[in-house]
Amino acid sequence: MHIQWPLFFWIFRSLSLLTLISSSLATAYVLLHDNPLEFFLDVNAVVFVISHSFLISLLLGRVRSESFAFLYSQGFSRDLLWRHVWLATLTSVLATWVPCAVLILTPLRSQFQDWMQNPWFPLMAPAESRFLTRSLLFYGMLLPIFHYEWIRSSMPFRGRVSGHLLVIDYFVCGLFLTERLWYFGTDLARTSMFLGFITISAILGLFGYWLHKRLEVGA
Amino acid sequence: MYEIFFLAAVVILPIYLTAKAWRWSTSTSRINGKTPWSVRVVEASTLAILTSAMVIHVASGGIGMVTTPLHDFVIRERVVVCGILIALAACWILLGLWKSISLAAVGMIVSLPIATIFISSALSYESERFKKEILKIPVPIEFTIREEIDDIDVTINGVRMGKAPLHTTIEELEAKAPPVTVPKDEYSKGWKNFGNSTYLPRAKTRLDRADKVGFRSHEEKSEPMELYVQLERRGQLVMISGSMGHSGPSRMFGNIQPATIPLSVITEEWHRDTTTLMEKARLADYKIDADWISAADTYFHFVRNALIAAIPKEPQFRQVLIDWAKSRYHLDQVTDADSAWYALEAIQAQVDKKGAYQTNSLTGDAVEYLVERLDSDRAIAMAKTKLKRLSTISVAGFGYGWGSELGKPCFSTSFQTPQTDRKPSDFVLAHVIWQLDQKWDAQSNDHDNPVEREIVPELIRLSYLDPQATKLAVILGGSTLNEFNRRQQRLVYSFKENSDPTKNEYLEGQYISRDFWQSLNAVGPAGANFRKEHSYQALELAEQLLNKSFSLTSLPNWTEFLFLEVEGREPLARDFWKTFRDKVEADRSHSPWRLSVLWSYLARIRPMPPASEFVAAFPKKSPSYGDFNNPEQTISLLPVDLRLQVTQGCIAEAAKGKSILQPNSEPYGAFNQIEYQLIRHIPTIPSDAAADVAMQYLETTNPKSTEFSRQLKDQGTYGQLTSHMVARLATTSNPEHRSWVIPQIRILPSSTNRETLVRLLKDEDPSVRESAEKVAAELEELRRLPYPKLK
């Protein structure tokens, strides 16, 4: 894929402050959190990923803004724009995730907690790599849904509620089932549910891409 | 079934609908202000799938329950409910397709609470129906024989039901063997003691029937069913263990659990044969041969239990057990670490096939023998790999149980239905790890051994999600655990109940902070430091628990922390002793156990208190006859070197107590009885000094010495004399006294006793010689007797 750096920086410009804040917050949290990190048992981490993903899509999807209209009127193909929107999204996610991964895997977090006399460290350090894979998976499930939401809301055939209710429905069902399954589910039920949600995310991601081509931009 | 349904709903259906939508979008979509078909289909189906997934989840009673073998009735009902709800979801799809996707989305969200209400109503209706339906299902009941002896006929309530293991149903029992009226205690007439257990010719059990439908108490009240069980083998009555435990039955959630009644059996003949095998082992100086083993094998755990019971007095039987285990599991072929590993794997395979494992079994003995020969690195690596795969101990498999044999903890599985999520062979591995740790700790405790380095960290890791793992880690110990405890204790301030209910421990009817409790019971330097820093709170907690203790017939388990090491000072038990003694003495309802509880407490304190403190616990006023109901058991709580001193001190106290009382008063009688009980116990103390004191009593001329003589003679008749006493009596000048040891030699024909017998065969007294010759002839006959086998 050919990256047009000026275009990337232009799109990422709107995410820079968010990325800086989220990266700082996540790094501090990962370093200072005194309990072993278990993604689906840690409400703070789950809320953080949801908020970060939502804010990324909100900032990138301000279709009524002048900057958006400017960008979409410069002759870039929709495919190119789509790819760079996702590149900016990934950059923001990785800029948050990679420092956390470095802290956990090096293992600076473990050493710091050990130095702080935390009883669980360094014993729990190897078990925390799960936190990284699960948080990344969760980003991967949420971002296509959120991107679909703003594209869908910008279509000429948008209704009063357009894609928003879809996202709300996804969350109501998803969080309800996740909570139940985490504690009471069998392995197969858990795997089935995650496969189901990933499938829905992938489908909406593809449809987002398809609808994005038909996006009508007006200042 | 439900999982496949769910998988289809959330994965296959969206893929199918997407493909459809894509095809439609290329043919009919128009970007002219109307929502394209493709978008409608995808969104509507996504919403429908999400709603359906949740509906299926709720309707199936939670996905966690999908593996529960629900009764056909429940499946039928829930399939109908799911069908209705999926039809509702389909309506929203159609609405989304033909009219408005927004309306469909709103409809989906609104339908969630409606569906929940609908499902709740359906489940409520279902539970009512279920309550009636479930009572129609026959509940299985199983009578099994623990000893795995075949050809045993089971008679229940006077009706012969068939051979054990008997599989029937409660309904069949009610029809074929209706309740009979047996007068109270009539059924237990003819009871006998074999070893440490009481056996009855007919045993009674009460069967409670739990017919719960759900978590809420839809319990069908039914009278407990009384069953009188008799067993026969080839026309001969078989005695049943008095403690006839059972589990179940249960019909909760339609998950039918059978009632299992495991019966432990014996006959007088089998008991006699077991005794013969023990005597023949003694005659052979505890060296058993293949014939002995093949005979003992036919008696299953009768012989092993008898050996275990004899080990405290005859430690040579430990080697007999090892030799037997070696033969059973072909451990003679173990020559190196590889062959030892092969033998261990064979044992594991057998254990998995059987579905149960206990350390206090011949299999456990075999494992303990192998531990010395195994490649320890390999065992530790395997255990570590297994532990790494687990998120909790209790769910997946590296499990443990708790019991005791000869005062040591043991890992064990249940003899009842094996759990499918727990492999019994993992218990074998856990046993190996524990034994390796014990072995290395015995060699040197200065540095961490490999178990403490490799396994304990894994257990601590698991303890984050499963506090059970901590208990295993505590057994193994080591510096990692100590450091973990030390750090954790910095965050612990009070034993008060934690606001998070999952972080509490339930003790004597109250909740206390689990962190505090674990820190208080931690072994090693960290625990010692914690007990020093929190001694005031620990004693306050101990007093609270003591005041709430329901029964003080034995030392409560929670007192463990009082006896643990405290940094720079004596254990907390020292500070708590007065409070404990006052409470026990004030509790008159438990007077028969009073002295044994107090002595158990003192005997646990390290360094060991002097004899005078044990004597001081002796009741000085108003003693109870029950205080020395079982002197041997009570005095055996004391260390051997203190027993004589304490006994003599108590005899003196009893004499002093008597001296200020009227001879006809009740306390005088009690003191007199206790004094007599103590004196007659002296010959059973295994020491030369005790034997000398006993001989002095014997040679004294007074009415009590006559009683004492009779007692001593009886002890010889029942084989209860110590080796020290046998040596004294055999060399005494009184021929009557010499003759008392002869029955003991017959019962315990060890090499030392046989040497004594040889001397007595040349005794100057003809009556002694005659008795000795008779016993020598009996022993010769015993030697020639073939090994008894259970056919």
PDB file of C-alpha atoms in Angstrom, chain B residues 94-238:
ATOM      1  CA  LEU B  94     -39.116  -7.852   7.620  1.00  0.00           C
ATOM      2  CA  LEU B  95     -40.099  -4.463   8.974  1.00  0.00           C
ATOM      3  CA  GLY B  96     -36.537  -3.248   8.503  1.00  0.00           C
ATOM      4  CA  LEU B  97     -36.467  -4.602   4.970  1.00  0.00           C
ATOM      5  CA  TRP B  98     -39.754  -3.235   3.762  1.00  0.00           C
ATOM      6  CA  LYS B  99     -40.388  -0.151   5.816  1.00  0.00           C
ATOM      7  CA  SER B 100     -37.773   1.519   8.008  1.00  0.00           C
ATOM      8  CA  ILE B 101     -34.484   0.290   9.398  1.00  0.00           C
ATOM      9  CA  SER B 102     -34.648   2.887  12.173  1.00  0.00           C
ATOM     10  CA  LEU B 103     -38.039   1.600  13.216  1.00  0.00           C
ATOM     11  CA  ALA B 104     -36.653  -1.917  13.198  1.00  0.00           C
ATOM     12  CA  ALA B 105     -33.694  -0.878  15.323  1.00  0.00           C
ATOM     13  CA  VAL B 106     -35.968   0.788  17.858  1.00  0.00           C
ATOM     14  CA  GLY B 107     -38.165  -2.280  17.777  1.00  0.00           C
ATOM     15  CA  MET B 108     -35.212  -4.532  18.464  1.00  0.00           C
ATOM     16  CA  ILE B 109     -34.101  -2.576  21.486  1.00  0.00           C
ATOM     17  CA  VAL B 110     -37.643  -2.279  22.816  1.00  0.00           C
ATOM     18  CA  SER B 111     -38.160  -5.983  22.280  1.00  0.00           C
ATOM     19  CA  LEU B 112     -35.295  -6.833  24.640  1.00  0.00           C
ATOM     20  CA  PRO B 113     -37.127  -5.958  27.879  1.00  0.00           C
ATOM     21  CA  ILE B 114     -40.352  -7.334  26.396  1.00  0.00           C
ATOM     22  CA  ALA B 115     -38.578 -10.574  25.571  1.00  0.00           C
ATOM     23  CA  THR B 116     -37.079 -10.710  29.032  1.00  0.00           C
ATOM     24  CA  ILE B 117     -40.510 -10.280  30.633  1.00  0.00           C
ATOM     25  CA  PHE B 118     -41.956 -12.857  28.258  1.00  0.00           C
ATOM     26  CA  ILE B 119     -39.174 -15.301  29.037  1.00  0.00           C
ATOM     27  CA  SER B 120     -39.512 -14.741  32.766  1.00  0.00           C
ATOM     28  CA  SER B 121     -43.228 -15.471  32.543  1.00  0.00           C
ATOM     29  CA  ALA B 122     -42.539 -18.528  30.404  1.00  0.00           C
ATOM     30  CA  LEU B 123     -39.904 -19.767  32.830  1.00  0.00           C
ATOM     31  CA  SER B 124     -42.210 -19.167  35.759  1.00  0.00           C
ATOM     32  CA  TYR B 125     -44.926 -21.187  34.019  1.00  0.00           C
ATOM     33  CA  GLU B 126     -42.314 -23.757  33.081  1.00  0.00           C
ATOM     34  CA  SER B 127     -41.071 -24.133  36.635  1.00  0.00           C
ATOM     35  CA  GLU B 128     -44.605 -24.892  37.808  1.00  0.00           C
ATOM     36  CA  ARG B 129     -44.969 -27.527  35.116  1.00  0.00           C
ATOM     37  CA  PHE B 130     -41.455 -28.726  35.741  1.00  0.00           C
ATOM     38  CA  LYS B 131     -42.195 -29.242  39.421  1.00  0.00           C
ATOM     39  CA  LYS B 132     -44.909 -31.696  38.489  1.00  0.00           C
ATOM     40  CA  GLU B 133     -43.019 -33.275  35.614  1.00  0.00           C
ATOM     41  CA  ILE B 134     -39.811 -33.808  37.529  1.00  0.00           C
ATOM     42  CA  LEU B 135     -41.533 -35.945  40.120  1.00  0.00           C
ATOM     43  CA  LYS B 136     -42.419 -38.380  37.367  1.00  0.00           C
ATOM     44  CA  ILE B 137     -38.764 -39.088  36.638  1.00  0.00           C
ATOM     45  CA  PRO B 138     -37.459 -42.136  38.501  1.00  0.00           C
ATOM     46  CA  VAL B 139     -34.513 -41.236  40.708  1.00  0.00           C
ATOM     47  CA  PRO B 140     -31.712 -43.787  40.560  1.00  0.00           C
ATOM     48  CA  ILE B 141     -30.184 -45.147  43.727  1.00  0.00           C
ATOM     49  CA  GLU B 142     -26.996 -47.189  43.871  1.00  0.00           C
ATOM     50  CA  PHE B 143     -25.753 -49.477  46.623  1.00  0.00           C
ATOM     51  CA  THR B 144     -22.071 -50.157  46.125  1.00  0.00           C
ATOM     52  CA  ILE B 145     -19.541 -52.141  48.129  1.00  0.00           C
ATOM     53  CA  ARG B 146     -16.373 -50.197  48.905  1.00  0.00           C
ATOM     54  CA  GLU B 147     -14.300 -53.356  49.110  1.00  0.00           C
ATOM     55  CA  GLU B 148     -15.313 -54.375  45.582  1.00  0.00           C
ATOM     56  CA  ILE B 149     -16.197 -57.872  46.817  1.00  0.00           C
ATOM     57  CA  ASP B 150     -18.540 -59.681  44.463  1.00  0.00           C
ATOM     58  CA  ASP B 151     -21.451 -62.018  45.050  1.00  0.00           C
ATOM     59  CA  ILE B 152     -23.088 -59.959  47.799  1.00  0.00           C
ATOM     60  CA  ASP B 153     -26.889 -60.077  48.045  1.00  0.00           C
ATOM     61  CA  VAL B 154     -28.628 -56.888  49.108  1.00  0.00           C
ATOM     62  CA  THR B 155     -31.765 -57.080  51.206  1.00  0.00           C
ATOM     63  CA  ILE B 156     -33.656 -53.872  51.859  1.00  0.00           C
ATOM     64  CA  ASN B 157     -36.476 -53.606  54.377  1.00  0.00           C
ATOM     65  CA  GLY B 158     -36.583 -57.397  54.461  1.00  0.00           C
ATOM     66  CA  VAL B 159     -36.913 -57.821  50.688  1.00  0.00           C
ATOM     67  CA  ARG B 160     -34.082 -59.301  48.644  1.00  0.00           C
ATOM     68  CA  MET B 161     -33.368 -56.770  45.895  1.00  0.00           C
ATOM     69  CA  GLY B 162     -30.448 -58.350  44.027  1.00  0.00           C
ATOM     70  CA  LYS B 163     -26.681 -58.387  43.968  1.00  0.00           C
ATOM     71  CA  ALA B 164     -24.358 -55.505  44.784  1.00  0.00           C
ATOM     72  CA  PRO B 165     -23.621 -53.137  43.139  1.00  0.00           C
ATOM     73  CA  LEU B 166     -27.383 -52.686  43.124  1.00  0.00           C
ATOM     74  CA  HIS B 167     -28.789 -50.135  40.700  1.00  0.00           C
ATOM     75  CA  THR B 168     -32.442 -49.401  41.273  1.00  0.00           C
ATOM     76  CA  THR B 169     -34.725 -46.402  41.677  1.00  0.00           C
ATOM     77  CA  ILE B 170     -36.353 -44.891  44.716  1.00  0.00           C
ATOM     78  CA  GLU B 171     -39.740 -45.535  43.164  1.00  0.00           C
ATOM     79  CA  GLU B 172     -38.909 -49.215  42.663  1.00  0.00           C
ATOM     80  CA  LEU B 173     -37.728 -49.450  46.243  1.00  0.00           C
ATOM     81  CA  GLU B 174     -40.944 -47.880  47.522  1.00  0.00           C
ATOM     82  CA  ALA B 175     -42.970 -50.378  45.519  1.00  0.00           C
ATOM     83  CA  LYS B 176     -40.938 -53.518  46.202  1.00  0.00           C
ATOM     84  CA  ALA B 177     -39.569 -52.833  49.688  1.00  0.00           C
ATOM     85  CA  PRO B 178     -42.136 -50.717  51.548  1.00  0.00           C
ATOM     86  CA  PRO B 179     -41.082 -49.110  54.843  1.00  0.00           C
ATOM     87  CA  VAL B 180     -40.932 -51.461  57.812  1.00  0.00           C
ATOM     88  CA  THR B 181     -41.217 -50.603  61.472  1.00  0.00           C
ATOM     89  CA  VAL B 182     -38.122 -51.572  63.393  1.00  0.00           C
ATOM     90  CA  PRO B 183     -38.079 -50.622  67.098  1.00  0.00           C
ATOM     91  CA  LYS B 184     -35.570 -47.981  68.029  1.00  0.00           C
ATOM     92  CA  ASP B 185     -32.033 -49.402  68.272  1.00  0.00           C
ATOM     93  CA  GLU B 186     -33.361 -52.885  67.466  1.00  0.00           C
ATOM     94  CA  TYR B 187     -31.621 -52.803  64.150  1.00  0.00           C
ATOM     95  CA  SER B 188     -28.216 -52.290  65.751  1.00  0.00           C
ATOM     96  CA  LYS B 189     -28.359 -55.344  68.003  1.00  0.00           C
ATOM     97  CA  GLY B 190     -25.396 -57.624  67.502  1.00  0.00           C
ATOM     98  CA  TRP B 191     -22.953 -54.837  66.625  1.00  0.00           C
ATOM     99  CA  LYS B 192     -19.252 -55.609  66.740  1.00  0.00           C
ATOM    100  CA  ASN B 193     -16.013 -53.662  66.669  1.00  0.00           C
ATOM    101  CA  PHE B 194     -13.479 -54.645  64.056  1.00  0.00           C
ATOM    102  CA  GLY B 195     -10.381 -52.493  64.216  1.00  0.00           C
ATOM    103  CA  ASN B 196     -11.477 -48.920  64.816  1.00  0.00           C
ATOM    104  CA  SER B 197     -14.913 -49.243  63.206  1.00  0.00           C
ATOM    105  CA  THR B 198     -18.231 -50.440  64.481  1.00  0.00           C
ATOM    106  CA  TYR B 199     -20.105 -52.857  62.226  1.00  0.00           C
ATOM    107  CA  LEU B 200     -23.782 -53.753  62.354  1.00  0.00           C
ATOM    108  CA  PRO B 201     -25.666 -56.777  61.026  1.00  0.00           C
ATOM    109  CA  ARG B 202     -28.276 -54.406  59.601  1.00  0.00           C
ATOM    110  CA  ALA B 203     -27.673 -50.759  58.844  1.00  0.00           C
ATOM    111  CA  LYS B 204     -30.144 -47.918  58.606  1.00  0.00           C
ATOM    112  CA  THR B 205     -30.006 -44.931  56.317  1.00  0.00           C
ATOM    113  CA  ARG B 206     -32.351 -42.001  55.806  1.00  0.00           C
ATOM    114  CA  LEU B 207     -32.744 -40.749  52.306  1.00  0.00           C
ATOM    115  CA  ASP B 208     -33.694 -37.085  51.893  1.00  0.00           C
ATOM    116  CA  ARG B 209     -35.131 -36.196  48.550  1.00  0.00           C
ATOM    117  CA  ALA B 210     -34.153 -32.866  47.075  1.00  0.00           C
ATOM    118  CA  ASP B 211     -36.584 -31.973  44.335  1.00  0.00           C
ATOM    119  CA  LYS B 212     -35.518 -28.431  43.662  1.00  0.00           C
ATOM    120  CA  VAL B 213     -36.603 -26.966  40.368  1.00  0.00           C
ATOM    121  CA  GLY B 214     -34.460 -23.870  40.295  1.00  0.00           C
ATOM    122  CA  PHE B 215     -32.473 -21.606  42.550  1.00  0.00           C
ATOM    123  CA  ARG B 216     -35.671 -20.383  44.121  1.00  0.00           C
ATOM    124  CA  SER B 217     -37.031 -22.848  46.559  1.00  0.00           C
ATOM    125  CA  HIS B 218     -39.576 -24.791  44.579  1.00  0.00           C
ATOM    126  CA  GLU B 219     -38.858 -27.659  46.852  1.00  0.00           C
ATOM    127  CA  GLU B 220     -41.135 -30.622  46.948  1.00  0.00           C
ATOM    128  CA  LYS B 221     -41.553 -31.526  50.574  1.00  0.00           C
ATOM    129  CA  SER B 222     -41.296 -35.247  50.956  1.00  0.00           C
ATOM    130  CA  GLU B 223     -40.743 -37.426  53.978  1.00  0.00           C
ATOM    131  CA  PRO B 224     -37.242 -38.888  54.275  1.00  0.00           C
ATOM    132  CA  MET B 225     -37.225 -42.535  53.337  1.00  0.00           C
ATOM    133  CA  GLU B 226     -35.852 -45.000  55.879  1.00  0.00           C
ATOM    134  CA  LEU B 227     -34.013 -48.020  54.542  1.00  0.00           C
ATOM    135  CA  TYR B 228     -32.775 -51.004  56.490  1.00  0.00           C
ATOM    136  CA  VAL B 229     -30.014 -52.761  54.575  1.00  0.00           C
ATOM    137  CA  GLN B 230     -28.792 -56.312  55.147  1.00  0.00           C
ATOM    138  CA  LEU B 231     -26.066 -58.026  53.167  1.00  0.00           C
ATOM    139  CA  GLU B 232     -25.304 -61.682  52.661  1.00  0.00           C
ATOM    140  CA  ARG B 233     -22.551 -63.488  50.826  1.00  0.00           C
ATOM    141  CA  ARG B 234     -23.122 -67.123  49.935  1.00  0.00           C
ATOM    142  CA  GLY B 235     -25.661 -67.464  52.729  1.00  0.00           C
ATOM    143  CA  GLN B 236     -23.436 -65.844  55.340  1.00  0.00           C
ATOM    144  CA  LEU B 237     -24.462 -62.531  56.953  1.00  0.00           C
ATOM    145  CA  VAL B 238     -22.051 -59.720  56.213  1.00  0.00           C
TER     146      VAL B 238
END
